[in-house]
mmCIF file of C-alpha atoms in Angstrom:
data_model
loop_
_atom_site.group_PDB
_atom_site.id
_atom_site.type_symbol
_atom_site.label_atom_id
_atom_site.label_comp_id
_atom_site.label_asym_id
_atom_site.label_seq_id
_atom_site.Cartn_x
_atom_site.Cartn_y
_atom_site.Cartn_z
ATOM 1 C CA MET U 1 66.443 -115.707 4.021
ATOM 2 C CA ILE U 2 62.854 -114.588 3.874
ATOM 3 C CA GLU U 3 61.956 -111.442 2.004
ATOM 4 C CA TYR U 4 58.632 -109.653 1.887
ATOM 5 C CA HIS U 5 57.271 -106.503 0.341
ATOM 6 C CA ALA U 6 53.722 -105.327 0.885
ATOM 7 C CA TRP U 7 51.363 -102.448 0.242
ATOM 8 C CA ALA U 8 47.734 -101.816 1.074
ATOM 9 C CA VAL U 9 45.141 -99.087 0.684
ATOM 10 C CA ILE U 10 43.025 -98.965 3.821
ATOM 11 C CA ARG U 11 39.279 -98.553 3.367
ATOM 12 C CA GLU U 12 36.382 -99.364 5.638
ATOM 13 C CA SER U 13 34.171 -100.629 2.833
ATOM 14 C CA THR U 14 34.149 -101.108 -0.917
ATOM 15 C CA ILE U 15 31.477 -98.435 -1.329
ATOM 16 C CA GLU U 16 32.548 -95.237 0.432
ATOM 17 C CA ASN U 17 34.301 -93.915 3.485
ATOM 18 C CA SER U 18 32.230 -93.266 6.589
ATOM 19 C CA ALA U 19 32.388 -91.410 9.876
ATOM 20 C CA ASN U 20 33.818 -94.552 11.525
ATOM 21 C CA GLU U 21 36.881 -94.483 9.299
ATOM 22 C CA MET U 22 39.097 -92.658 11.821
ATOM 23 C CA ASN U 23 38.170 -95.200 14.523
ATOM 24 C CA MET U 24 39.211 -97.967 12.129
ATOM 25 C CA ILE U 25 42.503 -96.195 11.344
ATOM 26 C CA LYS U 26 43.208 -95.776 15.084
ATOM 27 C CA LYS U 27 42.630 -99.504 15.640
ATOM 28 C CA ILE U 28 45.131 -100.348 12.906
ATOM 29 C CA GLN U 29 47.660 -97.822 14.260
ATOM 30 C CA GLU U 30 47.300 -99.343 17.757
ATOM 31 C CA PHE U 31 47.785 -102.842 16.322
ATOM 32 C CA ILE U 32 50.977 -101.688 14.577
ATOM 33 C CA LEU U 33 52.288 -100.086 17.794
ATOM 34 C CA LYS U 34 51.631 -103.285 19.780
ATOM 35 C CA GLN U 35 53.600 -105.286 17.214
ATOM 36 C CA SER U 36 56.774 -103.259 17.998
ATOM 37 C CA TRP U 37 58.189 -103.093 14.475
ATOM 38 C CA ARG U 38 61.932 -102.741 15.008
ATOM 39 C CA SER U 39 63.355 -103.671 11.636
ATOM 40 C CA GLY U 40 62.658 -103.313 7.979
ATOM 41 C CA ILE U 41 60.604 -100.468 6.574
ATOM 42 C CA MET U 42 57.071 -99.541 7.523
ATOM 43 C CA SER U 43 55.030 -96.525 6.569
ATOM 44 C CA PHE U 44 51.355 -95.918 7.378
ATOM 45 C CA GLU U 45 50.401 -92.508 6.065
ATOM 46 C CA PRO U 46 47.440 -90.586 4.685
ATOM 47 C CA VAL U 47 47.587 -89.958 0.943
ATOM 48 C CA ASN U 48 44.884 -87.887 -0.738
ATOM 49 C CA GLY U 49 42.233 -88.727 1.847
ATOM 50 C CA GLN U 50 42.980 -92.428 2.387
ATOM 51 C CA PHE U 51 45.612 -94.287 4.377
ATOM 52 C CA HIS U 52 48.335 -96.280 2.629
ATOM 53 C CA LEU U 53 50.518 -98.955 4.211
ATOM 54 C CA PHE U 54 53.971 -99.958 2.924
ATOM 55 C CA VAL U 55 56.100 -102.689 4.512
ATOM 56 C CA SER U 56 59.376 -104.282 3.440
ATOM 57 C CA ASP U 57 61.799 -106.530 5.312
ATOM 58 C CA ALA U 58 64.348 -109.303 4.789
ATOM 59 C CA PRO U 59 65.042 -111.226 8.025
ATOM 60 C CA ASN U 60 67.466 -114.158 7.922
ATOM 61 C CA HIS U 61 64.814 -116.753 8.750
ATOM 62 C CA ARG U 62 61.060 -117.087 9.023
ATOM 63 C CA GLY U 63 59.933 -116.294 12.549
ATOM 64 C CA GLU U 64 58.366 -113.595 14.677
ATOM 65 C CA ARG U 65 59.266 -110.749 12.314
ATOM 66 C CA SER U 66 57.774 -112.417 9.261
ATOM 67 C CA GLU U 67 54.690 -113.605 11.150
ATOM 68 C CA LYS U 68 53.926 -110.007 12.172
ATOM 69 C CA ILE U 69 53.249 -109.002 8.576
ATOM 70 C CA PHE U 70 50.682 -111.801 8.218
ATOM 71 C CA SER U 71 49.056 -110.817 11.509
ATOM 72 C CA LEU U 72 48.820 -107.227 10.326
ATOM 73 C CA PHE U 73 47.281 -108.094 6.961
ATOM 74 C CA LYS U 74 44.775 -110.461 8.577
ATOM 75 C CA PHE U 75 43.869 -107.740 11.087
ATOM 76 C CA ILE U 76 43.344 -105.245 8.252
ATOM 77 C CA ALA U 77 41.140 -107.754 6.396
ATOM 78 C CA LEU U 78 38.907 -108.088 9.482
ATOM 79 C CA THR U 79 38.959 -104.457 10.615
ATOM 80 C CA ALA U 80 38.826 -102.721 7.223
ATOM 81 C CA PRO U 81 37.193 -105.133 4.744
ATOM 82 C CA GLY U 82 37.181 -102.564 1.935
ATOM 83 C CA SER U 83 40.988 -102.537 1.920
ATOM 84 C CA TYR U 84 43.047 -103.971 -0.891
ATOM 85 C CA GLY U 85 46.714 -104.678 -1.506
ATOM 86 C CA LEU U 86 49.449 -107.237 -2.119
ATOM 87 C CA LEU U 87 51.968 -109.048 0.045
ATOM 88 C CA TYR U 88 54.880 -110.609 -1.837
ATOM 89 C CA LEU U 89 56.891 -113.230 0.060
ATOM 90 C CA TRP U 90 59.966 -115.242 -0.877
ATOM 91 C CA ASP U 91 61.277 -117.805 1.615
ATOM 92 C CA ASP U 92 64.328 -119.512 0.105
ATOM 93 C CA GLU U 93 64.285 -122.055 2.953
ATOM 94 C CA ASP U 94 60.726 -123.273 2.275
ATOM 95 C CA LEU U 95 61.707 -126.753 1.090
ATOM 96 C CA ILE U 96 58.646 -128.396 2.684
ATOM 97 C CA HIS U 97 56.215 -126.692 0.310
ATOM 98 C CA GLY U 98 58.653 -126.522 -2.611
ATOM 99 C CA SER U 99 58.555 -122.728 -2.568
ATOM 100 C CA GLU U 100 62.272 -122.029 -2.112
ATOM 101 C CA ASN U 101 62.578 -120.770 -5.704
ATOM 102 C CA LYS U 102 59.429 -118.706 -6.028
ATOM 103 C CA PHE U 103 57.546 -115.785 -4.622
ATOM 104 C CA LYS U 104 54.149 -116.286 -3.032
ATOM 105 C CA VAL U 105 51.593 -113.541 -3.475
ATOM 106 C CA PHE U 106 48.916 -112.852 -0.883
ATOM 107 C CA VAL U 107 46.035 -110.756 -2.166
ATOM 108 C CA LEU U 108 44.132 -108.566 0.299
ATOM 109 C CA ALA U 109 40.647 -107.817 -1.013
ATOM 110 C CA ARG U 110 37.074 -107.743 0.301
ATOM 111 C CA GLY U 111 37.975 -108.800 3.825
ATOM 112 C CA SER U 112 40.160 -111.779 2.952
ATOM 113 C CA LEU U 113 43.801 -112.640 2.390
ATOM 114 C CA GLU U 114 44.294 -115.291 -0.297
ATOM 115 C CA GLU U 115 47.496 -116.937 -1.499
ATOM 116 C CA LYS U 116 48.127 -116.874 -5.262
ATOM 117 C CA ASP U 117 50.911 -118.021 -7.549
ATOM 118 C CA ASP U 118 53.375 -115.370 -8.697
ATOM 119 C CA MET U 119 53.816 -115.148 -12.448
ATOM 120 C CA TYR U 120 56.171 -112.179 -12.647
ATOM 121 C CA LEU U 121 59.269 -112.926 -10.543
ATOM 122 C CA SER U 122 59.070 -116.711 -10.284
ATOM 123 C CA PRO U 123 60.911 -118.942 -10.610
ATOM 124 C CA CYS U 124 63.468 -116.707 -8.905
ATOM 125 C CA ASN U 125 66.279 -118.595 -10.619
ATOM 126 C CA PRO U 126 66.614 -117.790 -13.557
ATOM 127 C CA ILE U 127 64.259 -114.757 -13.649
ATOM 128 C CA ILE U 128 65.923 -112.628 -10.935
ATOM 129 C CA GLU U 129 68.978 -114.706 -9.961
ATOM 130 C CA ASP U 130 71.596 -116.923 -11.581
#
């Protein structure tokens, strides 16, 4: 099984919001619609003047559904480089990289998405499972 949980605050820049912000939000909304999210949980809503994204899913195997979340976060990094957030991923079938017993954390900040080691929930056994 693969499991991911993600959140992001959408901002055009790290300085301040601009008049182009609604165009940027529309581009992200259109990208989400084209992805045809049919499972899991997704919310993209305005909160106190800025848009927040929340995504969570647990498909049986890595594939199209799990790749969509990476596509979305990469698109946000390019389209809204002031955005920030986290994508937590656990793929218990990732034997090739030795990641079957740990979460991977992808940090969205300043127009990039970087993989980091998780130090809170990993190793999954024994921290969250027996």
